[in-house]
Short mmCIF file of C-alpha atoms in Angstrom, two decimals:
data_model
loop_
_atom_site.label_atom_id
_atom_site.label_comp_id
_atom_site.label_asym_id
_atom_site.label_seq_id
_atom_site.Cartn_x
_atom_site.Cartn_y
_atom_site.Cartn_z
CA MET A 22 -145.57 -130.42 95.30
CA ASN A 23 -142.33 -131.98 96.67
CA ILE A 24 -140.08 -134.43 94.93
CA ALA A 25 -137.55 -135.60 97.47
CA THR A 26 -135.80 -138.45 95.68
CA ILE A 27 -134.33 -139.35 92.38
CA GLU A 28 -136.63 -142.34 91.87
CA GLU A 29 -139.63 -140.01 92.29
CA ALA A 30 -138.15 -137.55 89.69
CA LYS A 31 -137.70 -140.16 86.98
CA ARG A 32 -141.06 -141.56 87.42
CA ASP A 33 -142.76 -138.73 85.67
CA ALA A 34 -141.08 -138.47 82.10
CA SER A 35 -142.30 -134.69 81.80
CA TYR A 36 -141.12 -133.73 85.25
CA TYR A 37 -137.85 -135.29 84.48
CA LYS A 38 -137.45 -133.75 81.27
CA ALA A 39 -138.28 -130.13 82.91
CA LEU A 40 -135.91 -130.70 85.59
CA THR A 41 -132.82 -131.71 83.42
CA ALA A 42 -133.62 -128.97 81.03
CA LEU A 43 -133.52 -126.52 83.90
CA LEU A 44 -130.43 -128.04 85.31
CA TYR A 45 -128.46 -128.06 82.29
CA GLN A 46 -129.38 -124.15 81.76
CA LEU A 47 -128.26 -123.44 85.38
CA ALA A 48 -124.99 -125.49 84.97
CA ASP A 49 -123.97 -124.36 81.71
CA ASP A 50 -124.47 -120.76 82.25
CA ASP A 51 -122.10 -120.76 85.55
CA PHE A 52 -119.83 -123.20 83.78
CA ILE A 53 -118.87 -120.57 80.95
CA ILE A 54 -119.17 -117.41 82.65
CA ALA A 55 -116.70 -118.68 85.37
CA TYR A 56 -114.31 -119.72 82.46
CA ARG A 57 -114.67 -116.39 81.01
CA GLY A 58 -114.04 -114.72 84.37
CA SER A 59 -110.97 -116.85 85.12
CA GLU A 60 -109.47 -115.31 81.85
CA TRP A 61 -108.95 -112.01 83.56
CA LEU A 62 -106.59 -113.66 86.37
CA GLY A 63 -103.69 -111.52 86.42
CA LEU A 64 -105.27 -108.90 84.28
CA ALA A 65 -107.96 -107.25 86.53
CA PRO A 66 -107.54 -103.48 87.21
CA HIS A 67 -105.91 -103.98 90.64
CA ILE A 68 -104.41 -106.81 92.80
CA GLU A 69 -107.40 -106.76 95.16
CA GLU A 70 -109.72 -107.39 92.18
CA ASP A 71 -107.57 -110.09 90.80
CA VAL A 72 -108.26 -111.70 94.44
CA ALA A 73 -111.75 -111.20 94.50
CA PHE A 74 -112.64 -112.24 90.77
CA SER A 75 -110.59 -115.50 91.32
CA SER A 76 -112.44 -116.29 94.31
CA ILE A 77 -115.91 -115.15 92.67
CA ASN A 78 -115.03 -117.61 89.57
CA GLN A 79 -113.82 -120.27 91.76
CA ASP A 80 -117.35 -120.39 93.65
CA THR A 81 -119.51 -120.00 90.53
CA MET A 82 -117.31 -123.13 89.19
CA GLY A 83 -118.32 -124.78 92.21
CA HIS A 84 -122.02 -124.10 91.53
CA ALA A 85 -121.91 -125.37 88.02
CA ALA A 86 -120.34 -128.56 89.60
CA MET A 87 -123.21 -128.86 91.91
CA TYR A 88 -125.64 -128.53 89.02
CA TYR A 89 -123.72 -131.12 87.23
CA GLN A 90 -123.74 -133.28 90.02
CA LEU A 91 -127.39 -133.12 90.26
CA LEU A 92 -127.57 -133.99 86.49
CA GLU A 93 -125.10 -137.03 87.35
CA ASP A 94 -127.15 -138.32 90.07
CA LEU A 95 -130.09 -138.23 87.65
CA GLY A 96 -128.48 -140.46 85.31
CA GLU A 97 -127.49 -137.88 82.62
CA GLY A 98 -123.64 -139.14 82.60
CA ASP A 99 -120.56 -138.58 84.49
CA MET A 100 -120.22 -134.92 85.58
CA ASP A 101 -116.78 -134.12 84.44
CA ALA A 102 -118.11 -135.46 80.72
CA LEU A 103 -121.11 -133.31 81.12
CA ALA A 104 -118.98 -130.15 81.91
CA HIS A 105 -116.03 -130.91 79.29
CA GLY A 106 -117.08 -133.51 77.05
CA ARG A 107 -120.36 -132.12 75.48
CA LYS A 108 -120.18 -130.29 71.96
CA ALA A 109 -121.23 -126.63 71.53
CA THR A 110 -124.58 -127.40 70.06
CA ASP A 111 -125.42 -129.75 72.97
CA ARG A 112 -124.92 -126.55 75.50
CA VAL A 113 -127.64 -124.37 76.45
CA ASN A 114 -126.11 -121.69 78.18
CA ALA A 115 -127.07 -118.06 77.15
CA VAL A 116 -124.84 -116.68 74.35
CA LEU A 117 -124.22 -113.51 76.11
CA LEU A 118 -121.94 -115.53 78.70
CA GLU A 119 -119.94 -117.14 75.92
CA ILE A 120 -118.55 -113.99 74.31
CA VAL A 121 -115.00 -113.07 74.48
CA ASN A 122 -113.90 -110.48 77.07
CA GLY A 123 -112.36 -108.55 74.17
CA SER A 124 -109.80 -109.06 71.48
CA GLY A 125 -106.71 -111.12 72.05
CA THR A 126 -106.13 -113.77 74.32
CA TYR A 127 -104.93 -113.86 77.88
CA LEU A 128 -101.42 -114.86 76.42
CA THR A 129 -101.24 -112.58 73.51
CA GLU A 130 -102.25 -108.80 73.68
CA PRO A 131 -105.26 -109.27 75.68
CA LYS A 132 -107.27 -106.09 75.14
CA TYR A 133 -110.22 -107.02 77.14
CA ASP A 134 -113.01 -104.57 78.16
CA TRP A 135 -113.30 -104.15 81.99
CA ALA A 136 -116.75 -102.17 81.64
CA TYR A 137 -118.28 -104.89 79.59
CA THR A 138 -117.23 -107.24 82.20
CA VAL A 139 -118.60 -105.46 84.97
CA VAL A 140 -122.02 -104.85 83.29
CA ARG A 141 -122.44 -108.68 82.17
CA HIS A 142 -121.29 -109.89 85.44
CA TYR A 143 -123.40 -107.65 87.39
CA PHE A 144 -126.60 -108.26 85.20
CA TYR A 145 -125.90 -112.09 85.33
CA THR A 146 -125.19 -111.92 88.89
CA GLN A 147 -128.45 -110.17 89.48
CA ALA A 148 -130.48 -112.38 87.33
CA LYS A 149 -128.92 -115.81 89.14
CA LYS A 150 -129.66 -114.25 92.60
CA ILE A 151 -133.34 -113.76 91.54
CA LYS A 152 -133.40 -117.23 90.09
CA VAL A 153 -131.47 -118.88 93.17
CA GLU A 154 -134.11 -117.26 95.52
CA ALA A 155 -136.93 -118.86 93.52
CA LEU A 156 -135.12 -122.07 93.54
CA LYS A 157 -135.19 -122.27 97.19
CA ASN A 158 -138.85 -123.10 96.78
CA SER A 159 -138.26 -125.71 94.03
CA SER A 160 -140.51 -128.86 93.92
CA TYR A 161 -136.98 -130.78 93.50
CA GLU A 162 -135.69 -131.17 96.95
CA PRO A 163 -132.16 -131.70 96.48
CA LEU A 164 -132.34 -128.55 94.06
CA LYS A 165 -133.50 -126.59 96.83
CA HIS A 166 -130.76 -127.52 98.93
CA VAL A 167 -128.15 -126.42 96.52
CA ALA A 168 -129.98 -123.24 96.07
CA VAL A 169 -129.40 -122.26 99.69
CA LYS A 170 -125.96 -122.99 99.38
CA VAL A 171 -125.27 -121.21 96.26
CA ASN A 172 -127.48 -118.23 97.61
CA MET A 173 -124.87 -117.57 100.65
CA GLU A 174 -121.99 -117.42 98.32
CA LEU A 175 -123.76 -115.16 95.79
CA TYR A 176 -124.79 -112.49 98.29
CA TYR A 177 -120.92 -111.45 98.32
CA HIS A 178 -120.73 -111.49 94.37
CA LEU A 179 -123.77 -109.51 93.97
CA LEU A 180 -122.38 -106.74 96.55
CA HIS A 181 -119.26 -107.15 94.61
CA TRP A 182 -120.36 -106.46 91.24
CA ARG A 183 -123.05 -103.94 92.25
CA THR A 184 -120.54 -101.79 93.76
CA TRP A 185 -118.33 -101.68 90.82
CA PHE A 186 -121.40 -100.83 88.83
CA ARG A 187 -122.44 -98.00 90.97
CA GLN A 188 -118.66 -96.46 91.26
CA LEU A 189 -118.30 -96.86 87.65
CA CYS A 190 -121.59 -95.35 86.45
CA THR A 191 -121.21 -92.43 88.92
CA ALA A 192 -117.74 -91.78 87.70
CA ASN A 193 -117.03 -88.99 85.38
CA GLY A 194 -115.52 -89.02 81.94
CA GLU A 195 -114.58 -92.02 80.43
CA ALA A 196 -115.79 -94.37 82.82
CA LYS A 197 -119.29 -93.39 82.38
CA THR A 198 -119.36 -93.12 78.42
CA ARG A 199 -117.84 -96.76 78.28
CA MET A 200 -120.13 -98.13 81.00
CA LYS A 201 -123.03 -96.81 78.98
CA ALA A 202 -121.77 -98.29 75.90
CA ALA A 203 -121.19 -101.77 77.87
CA ILE A 204 -124.93 -101.75 79.04
CA ASP A 205 -126.17 -101.30 75.46
CA ARG A 206 -123.91 -104.13 74.20
CA VAL A 207 -125.06 -106.42 77.25
CA MET A 208 -128.73 -105.73 76.75
CA GLU A 209 -128.60 -106.86 73.05
CA ASP A 210 -128.19 -110.35 74.17
CA PHE A 211 -129.46 -110.46 77.91
CA ASP A 212 -132.86 -111.92 76.86
CA GLY A 213 -131.02 -115.13 76.37
CA VAL A 214 -130.16 -115.21 80.26
CA LEU A 215 -133.77 -114.89 81.16
CA LEU A 216 -135.04 -117.25 78.69
CA MET A 217 -135.96 -120.79 79.90
CA GLY A 218 -136.15 -122.13 76.45
CA PRO A 219 -138.37 -124.92 74.61
CA THR A 220 -139.22 -126.35 78.00
CA GLY A 221 -140.01 -123.36 79.98
CA ASP A 222 -143.65 -124.17 80.18
CA GLN A 223 -143.28 -127.34 81.88
CA ILE A 224 -140.44 -125.98 84.13
CA THR A 225 -142.94 -123.42 86.06
CA GLN A 226 -145.93 -126.06 85.39
CA HIS A 227 -143.74 -128.42 87.54
CA GLN A 228 -142.90 -125.94 89.88
CA LEU A 229 -139.22 -126.40 89.69
CA ILE A 230 -138.71 -122.55 89.51
CA ASP A 231 -140.92 -119.28 89.38
CA SER A 232 -142.26 -118.60 85.82
CA GLU A 233 -139.90 -116.43 83.35
CA GLU A 234 -142.30 -113.72 83.51
CA ASP A 235 -141.83 -113.51 87.47
CA ILE A 236 -138.01 -113.72 87.30
CA ARG A 237 -138.02 -110.96 84.40
CA ARG A 238 -140.25 -108.56 86.36
CA ARG A 239 -138.26 -108.73 89.24
CA PHE A 240 -134.81 -108.27 87.48
CA ILE A 241 -136.40 -104.94 85.59
CA ASP A 242 -137.75 -103.79 88.82
CA GLU A 243 -134.14 -104.09 90.64
CA LEU A 244 -132.23 -102.63 87.85
CA THR A 245 -134.68 -99.89 87.33
CA SER A 246 -133.95 -98.93 90.71
CA VAL A 247 -130.41 -99.23 90.82
CA PHE A 248 -130.12 -97.23 87.54
CA GLU A 249 -132.27 -94.59 88.99
CA ASN A 250 -129.93 -94.63 91.88
CA VAL A 251 -126.89 -93.77 89.49
CA GLY A 252 -128.60 -91.35 87.52
CA LEU A 253 -129.45 -93.56 84.53
CA THR A 254 -132.64 -94.85 82.94
CA PHE A 255 -133.04 -98.44 82.33
CA SER A 256 -134.58 -99.18 79.04
CA ASN A 257 -136.39 -102.52 79.09
CA ASN A 258 -135.09 -103.00 75.48
CA MET A 259 -133.48 -106.81 75.67
CA GLY A 260 -132.60 -109.01 72.77
CA MET A 261 -131.09 -112.08 71.49
CA LYS A 262 -128.92 -110.78 68.92
CA SER A 263 -125.98 -113.52 68.92
CA GLY A 264 -128.51 -116.39 69.07
CA ASN A 265 -130.66 -118.26 71.32
CA GLY A 266 -128.41 -120.31 73.56
CA ARG A 267 -131.38 -122.50 75.20
CA LYS A 268 -131.78 -124.01 71.71
CA GLY A 269 -128.38 -125.00 71.13
CA GLU A 270 -127.45 -121.74 69.05
CA HIS A 271 -123.97 -120.68 69.74
CA THR A 272 -121.12 -118.56 68.51
CA LYS A 273 -117.85 -119.47 67.40
CA ASP A 274 -116.54 -117.82 70.92
CA LEU A 275 -118.20 -120.92 72.39
CA ASP A 276 -116.21 -123.68 70.01
CA ASP A 277 -112.91 -121.80 70.94
CA ALA A 278 -113.41 -121.50 74.61
CA LEU A 279 -114.48 -125.43 74.71
CA LEU A 280 -111.43 -126.22 72.78
CA THR A 281 -109.21 -124.21 75.44
CA LEU A 282 -110.84 -125.08 78.63
CA SER A 283 -111.28 -128.94 77.77
CA GLU A 284 -107.91 -129.39 76.48
CA VAL A 285 -106.49 -131.05 79.46
CA TYR A 286 -109.49 -133.08 80.08
CA ASN A 287 -109.53 -134.30 76.53
CA SER A 288 -105.84 -135.34 76.55
CA ASN A 289 -107.08 -138.24 78.80
CA PRO A 290 -110.87 -138.20 79.76
CA ALA A 291 -110.29 -141.33 81.72
CA ALA A 292 -107.64 -139.80 83.90
CA VAL A 293 -108.65 -138.79 87.84
CA TRP A 294 -107.37 -135.31 88.39
CA MET B 30 -122.77 -150.64 122.90
CA GLN B 31 -119.60 -151.34 121.12
CA GLU B 32 -121.22 -149.11 118.14
CA GLU B 33 -121.43 -146.16 120.41
CA VAL B 34 -117.64 -146.63 121.51
CA ASN B 35 -116.68 -146.74 118.06
CA ILE B 36 -118.48 -143.66 117.02
CA MET B 37 -116.68 -141.90 119.87
CA LYS B 38 -113.27 -143.12 118.36
CA VAL B 39 -114.21 -141.92 115.23
CA TRP B 40 -115.08 -138.23 116.42
CA ASP B 41 -111.73 -138.60 118.42
CA ALA B 42 -109.89 -139.72 115.29
CA LEU B 43 -111.52 -136.82 113.02
CA GLN B 44 -110.01 -134.26 115.53
CA HIS B 45 -106.68 -135.27 113.93
CA VAL B 46 -107.98 -134.42 110.50
CA LYS B 47 -107.10 -130.66 109.96
CA ASP B 48 -107.76 -128.16 107.43
CA PRO B 49 -105.12 -128.43 104.73
CA GLU B 50 -104.42 -124.87 105.09
CA ILE B 51 -104.95 -124.17 108.66
CA ASP B 52 -103.18 -127.13 110.31
CA SER B 53 -104.46 -125.96 113.94
CA VAL B 54 -108.13 -126.33 113.26
CA SER B 55 -109.88 -129.84 112.67
CA VAL B 56 -112.66 -130.48 110.70
CA VAL B 57 -114.59 -131.24 113.61
CA ASP B 58 -113.94 -127.72 115.01
CA LEU B 59 -114.84 -126.22 111.53
CA GLY B 60 -118.20 -127.62 112.08
CA MET B 61 -117.82 -129.77 108.93
CA VAL B 62 -118.77 -133.13 110.23
CA GLU B 63 -122.49 -133.41 110.58
CA ALA B 64 -123.10 -137.34 111.37
CA ILE B 65 -121.51 -140.50 111.79
CA ASP B 66 -123.30 -143.74 111.19
CA VAL B 67 -122.11 -147.07 111.73
CA ASN B 68 -123.88 -150.15 109.96
CA ASN B 69 -122.41 -153.44 110.61
CA GLN B 70 -118.91 -153.06 109.30
CA GLU B 71 -119.42 -149.81 107.64
CA VAL B 72 -119.00 -146.50 108.87
CA THR B 73 -120.58 -143.30 106.70
CA ILE B 74 -119.23 -139.89 107.89
CA GLN B 75 -121.57 -137.07 106.26
CA MET B 76 -119.69 -133.94 105.98
CA LEU B 77 -120.77 -130.32 104.98
CA PRO B 78 -118.48 -128.39 102.40
CA THR B 79 -117.91 -124.99 103.58
CA PHE B 80 -117.57 -122.91 100.06
CA MET B 81 -118.59 -125.05 97.06
CA GLY B 82 -115.65 -124.18 94.84
CA CYS B 83 -112.98 -125.21 97.48
CA PRO B 84 -110.31 -127.22 96.00
CA ALA B 85 -109.51 -128.35 99.56
CA LEU B 86 -112.60 -130.68 99.51
CA ASP B 87 -111.02 -133.60 97.88
CA ILE B 88 -107.92 -133.48 100.11
CA ILE B 89 -110.17 -133.29 103.10
CA LYS B 90 -112.22 -136.41 101.83
CA LYS B 91 -109.24 -138.26 101.29
CA ASN B 92 -107.74 -137.48 104.93
CA VAL B 93 -110.79 -138.32 106.47
CA GLU B 94 -110.77 -141.71 104.72
CA ASN B 95 -107.20 -142.42 105.72
CA GLU B 96 -107.42 -141.41 109.29
CA ILE B 97 -110.69 -143.64 109.79
CA SER B 98 -109.15 -146.72 107.90
CA SER B 99 -106.33 -146.49 110.23
CA LEU B 100 -108.32 -147.18 113.18
CA LYS B 101 -108.99 -150.62 111.82
CA LEU B 102 -112.54 -150.66 113.32
CA PHE B 103 -114.57 -151.02 109.98
CA GLU B 104 -114.06 -152.79 106.65
CA LYS B 105 -115.59 -149.98 104.58
CA VAL B 106 -115.14 -146.10 105.16
CA LYS B 107 -117.59 -143.71 103.28
CA VAL B 108 -117.35 -140.12 103.39
CA GLU B 109 -120.38 -138.07 101.82
CA PHE B 110 -120.48 -134.38 100.86
CA ILE B 111 -124.26 -133.11 101.68
CA TYR B 112 -125.89 -129.66 101.14
CA GLN B 113 -128.55 -130.13 103.83
CA PRO B 114 -128.12 -128.67 106.35
CA PRO B 115 -125.91 -125.89 104.95
CA TRP B 116 -122.59 -125.09 106.46
CA THR B 117 -122.80 -121.85 107.94
CA SER B 118 -119.70 -120.03 109.79
CA ASP B 119 -121.39 -120.16 113.04
CA ARG B 120 -120.95 -123.98 113.14
CA ILE B 121 -117.39 -123.40 114.03
CA THR B 122 -116.86 -124.37 117.55
CA ALA B 123 -115.63 -122.29 120.29
CA GLN B 124 -112.40 -124.33 120.35
CA GLY B 125 -112.21 -123.92 116.63
CA ARG B 126 -112.37 -119.91 116.92
CA ILE B 127 -109.67 -120.10 119.60
CA HIS B 128 -107.55 -122.46 117.47
CA LEU B 129 -108.34 -119.98 114.25
CA GLN B 130 -106.87 -117.06 116.31
CA GLU B 131 -103.72 -118.63 117.31
CA PHE B 132 -102.99 -119.40 113.53
CA GLY B 133 -103.36 -115.88 112.91
CA ILE B 134 -106.94 -115.87 111.43
CA ALA B 135 -109.71 -114.02 113.14
CA PRO B 136 -112.86 -116.25 113.54
CA PRO B 137 -115.89 -115.28 111.66
CA PRO B 138 -117.58 -111.85 112.85
CA THR B 139 -121.17 -112.02 114.08
CA LEU B 140 -123.48 -109.90 111.53
CA ASP B 141 -125.20 -107.11 113.47
CA ASP B 142 -128.60 -106.07 112.10
CA SER B 143 -127.19 -103.56 109.76
CA GLY B 144 -125.05 -106.30 108.22
CA GLU B 145 -121.73 -104.85 109.65
CA TRP B 146 -118.73 -106.63 110.56
CA HIS B 147 -116.69 -106.19 113.75
CA VAL B 148 -113.43 -108.12 113.49
CA ASP B 149 -110.69 -107.75 116.20
CA CYS B 150 -106.92 -108.10 115.06
CA PRO B 151 -105.86 -111.72 115.93
CA TYR B 152 -102.47 -110.57 116.80
CA CYS B 153 -102.85 -107.48 119.33
CA GLY B 154 -106.59 -107.46 119.72
CA SER B 155 -107.13 -104.27 118.49
CA THR B 156 -110.72 -103.28 117.33
CA TYR B 157 -109.19 -100.64 115.10
CA THR B 158 -109.50 -102.68 111.93
CA THR B 159 -110.48 -102.21 108.43
CA LEU B 160 -111.91 -104.51 105.67
CA ASP B 161 -109.52 -104.35 102.83
CA ASN B 162 -111.24 -107.13 100.51
CA ILE B 163 -114.08 -109.30 101.45
CA PHE B 164 -112.43 -111.93 99.35
CA GLY B 165 -109.26 -113.40 100.34
CA PRO B 166 -106.70 -116.22 99.26
CA THR B 167 -109.38 -118.59 99.97
CA ALA B 168 -112.81 -118.67 99.20
CA CYS B 169 -113.58 -118.65 103.07
CA ARG B 170 -111.45 -115.84 103.97
CA SER B 171 -111.11 -111.93 103.67
CA ILE B 172 -108.46 -109.54 104.12
CA LEU B 173 -108.09 -107.09 106.52
CA TYR B 174 -105.70 -104.47 108.16
CA CYS B 175 -105.11 -103.66 111.75
CA LYS B 176 -104.46 -99.76 112.33
CA GLY B 177 -103.41 -100.68 115.94
CA CYS B 178 -100.41 -102.99 115.11
CA LYS B 179 -99.97 -102.45 111.46
CA ASN B 180 -100.42 -105.83 110.49
CA PRO B 181 -102.61 -107.10 107.35
CA PHE B 182 -104.38 -110.22 108.46
CA GLU B 183 -107.20 -112.66 107.30
CA ALA B 184 -110.72 -113.42 108.82
CA MET B 185 -112.90 -116.28 108.04
CA LYS B 186 -115.97 -114.94 106.19
CA PRO B 187 -119.32 -114.69 107.93
CA VAL B 188 -121.80 -116.99 106.04
CA SER B 189 -125.34 -117.51 107.06
CA THR B 190 -128.36 -118.61 105.34
CA MET B 191 -130.15 -115.12 106.59
CA MET B 192 -128.14 -113.68 103.54
#
């Protein structure tokens, strides 16, 4: 199956619904994780990491922008409004990605947890890599092209987070203990990242991306071998402790984040930046 | 015939549109221009973004529009960013590679089978260099250090669809 144009995608209501559902998930996930990452600016463990993390966040926000652009092209509304104007309950990002980096804000006493950030970003990037590889064969051609583009940049992101993950897991003392605790916390909500939500079956049926089971299996295989490598055991015990974001369930953390990140946009939504 | 002449003029004019942060390298040399189409009084320039989150894209678009409008050959100038084919670092022209080096930025290295980079220092030409940070001050660059002349320098990141 190959859907090359917007008109074709709109002809079949079920296809359109599945396609837009998937695009919202991809866009909202990247959007909020890029925001959480950007809150580390100036606070990362060292200057090189500050440079690297900023670049990664900028790329990731660029990926979200491409997905919102595809939604705009499909007639879902202006992409800036899609990114900034939607309420938390309309968002379908995985809840894991909206959770705060730690206590405090970047303005006052930010006690952010680097171990949690490394694990969350590494796991997310690994899952994203598997999804993006699958999207390169998507039935929706414009999405296929975006996936090729995202994949080239993602290569460096994954390399980056995997390196941090390995090094901290194989370090002795506090690092290892904190990484183990972070892994447990991330796993409690990681199911939400792999989940394709209420339209999951249609998304697979229309060959927009591989099935949730396939992606889950590849994710588990990959992590199992990386864990083995660092002398840990991957227990495949994922949950959705803080809610199912794909259904619009979210935490207060998302409300707070939206309030902050959309402050400038909301001051004058009609302005051109 | 006139159309072909006009297209050539557009290509020439685009040589004047430089990367906003590297003023020795044009968007043509960077391999960002994919196609130029003329349809009656309208010209469409299709461009490939280097990195997606690059904040310079809007500036580049504006600069291209201004440059081509000033030719006064067309009633309408359209600049479109497209993703297919994807921009890869091997689209940078030979001239672009020379100009990058003149600016003090090493051109993107070619990757060998092992994925290792080999980057020569743009200042002294030494091959005795180390990679400090794959990520640099902009999305498309990395930070390296030359153990020959003891200068830090930047290199364009290699990106390829093979990754």
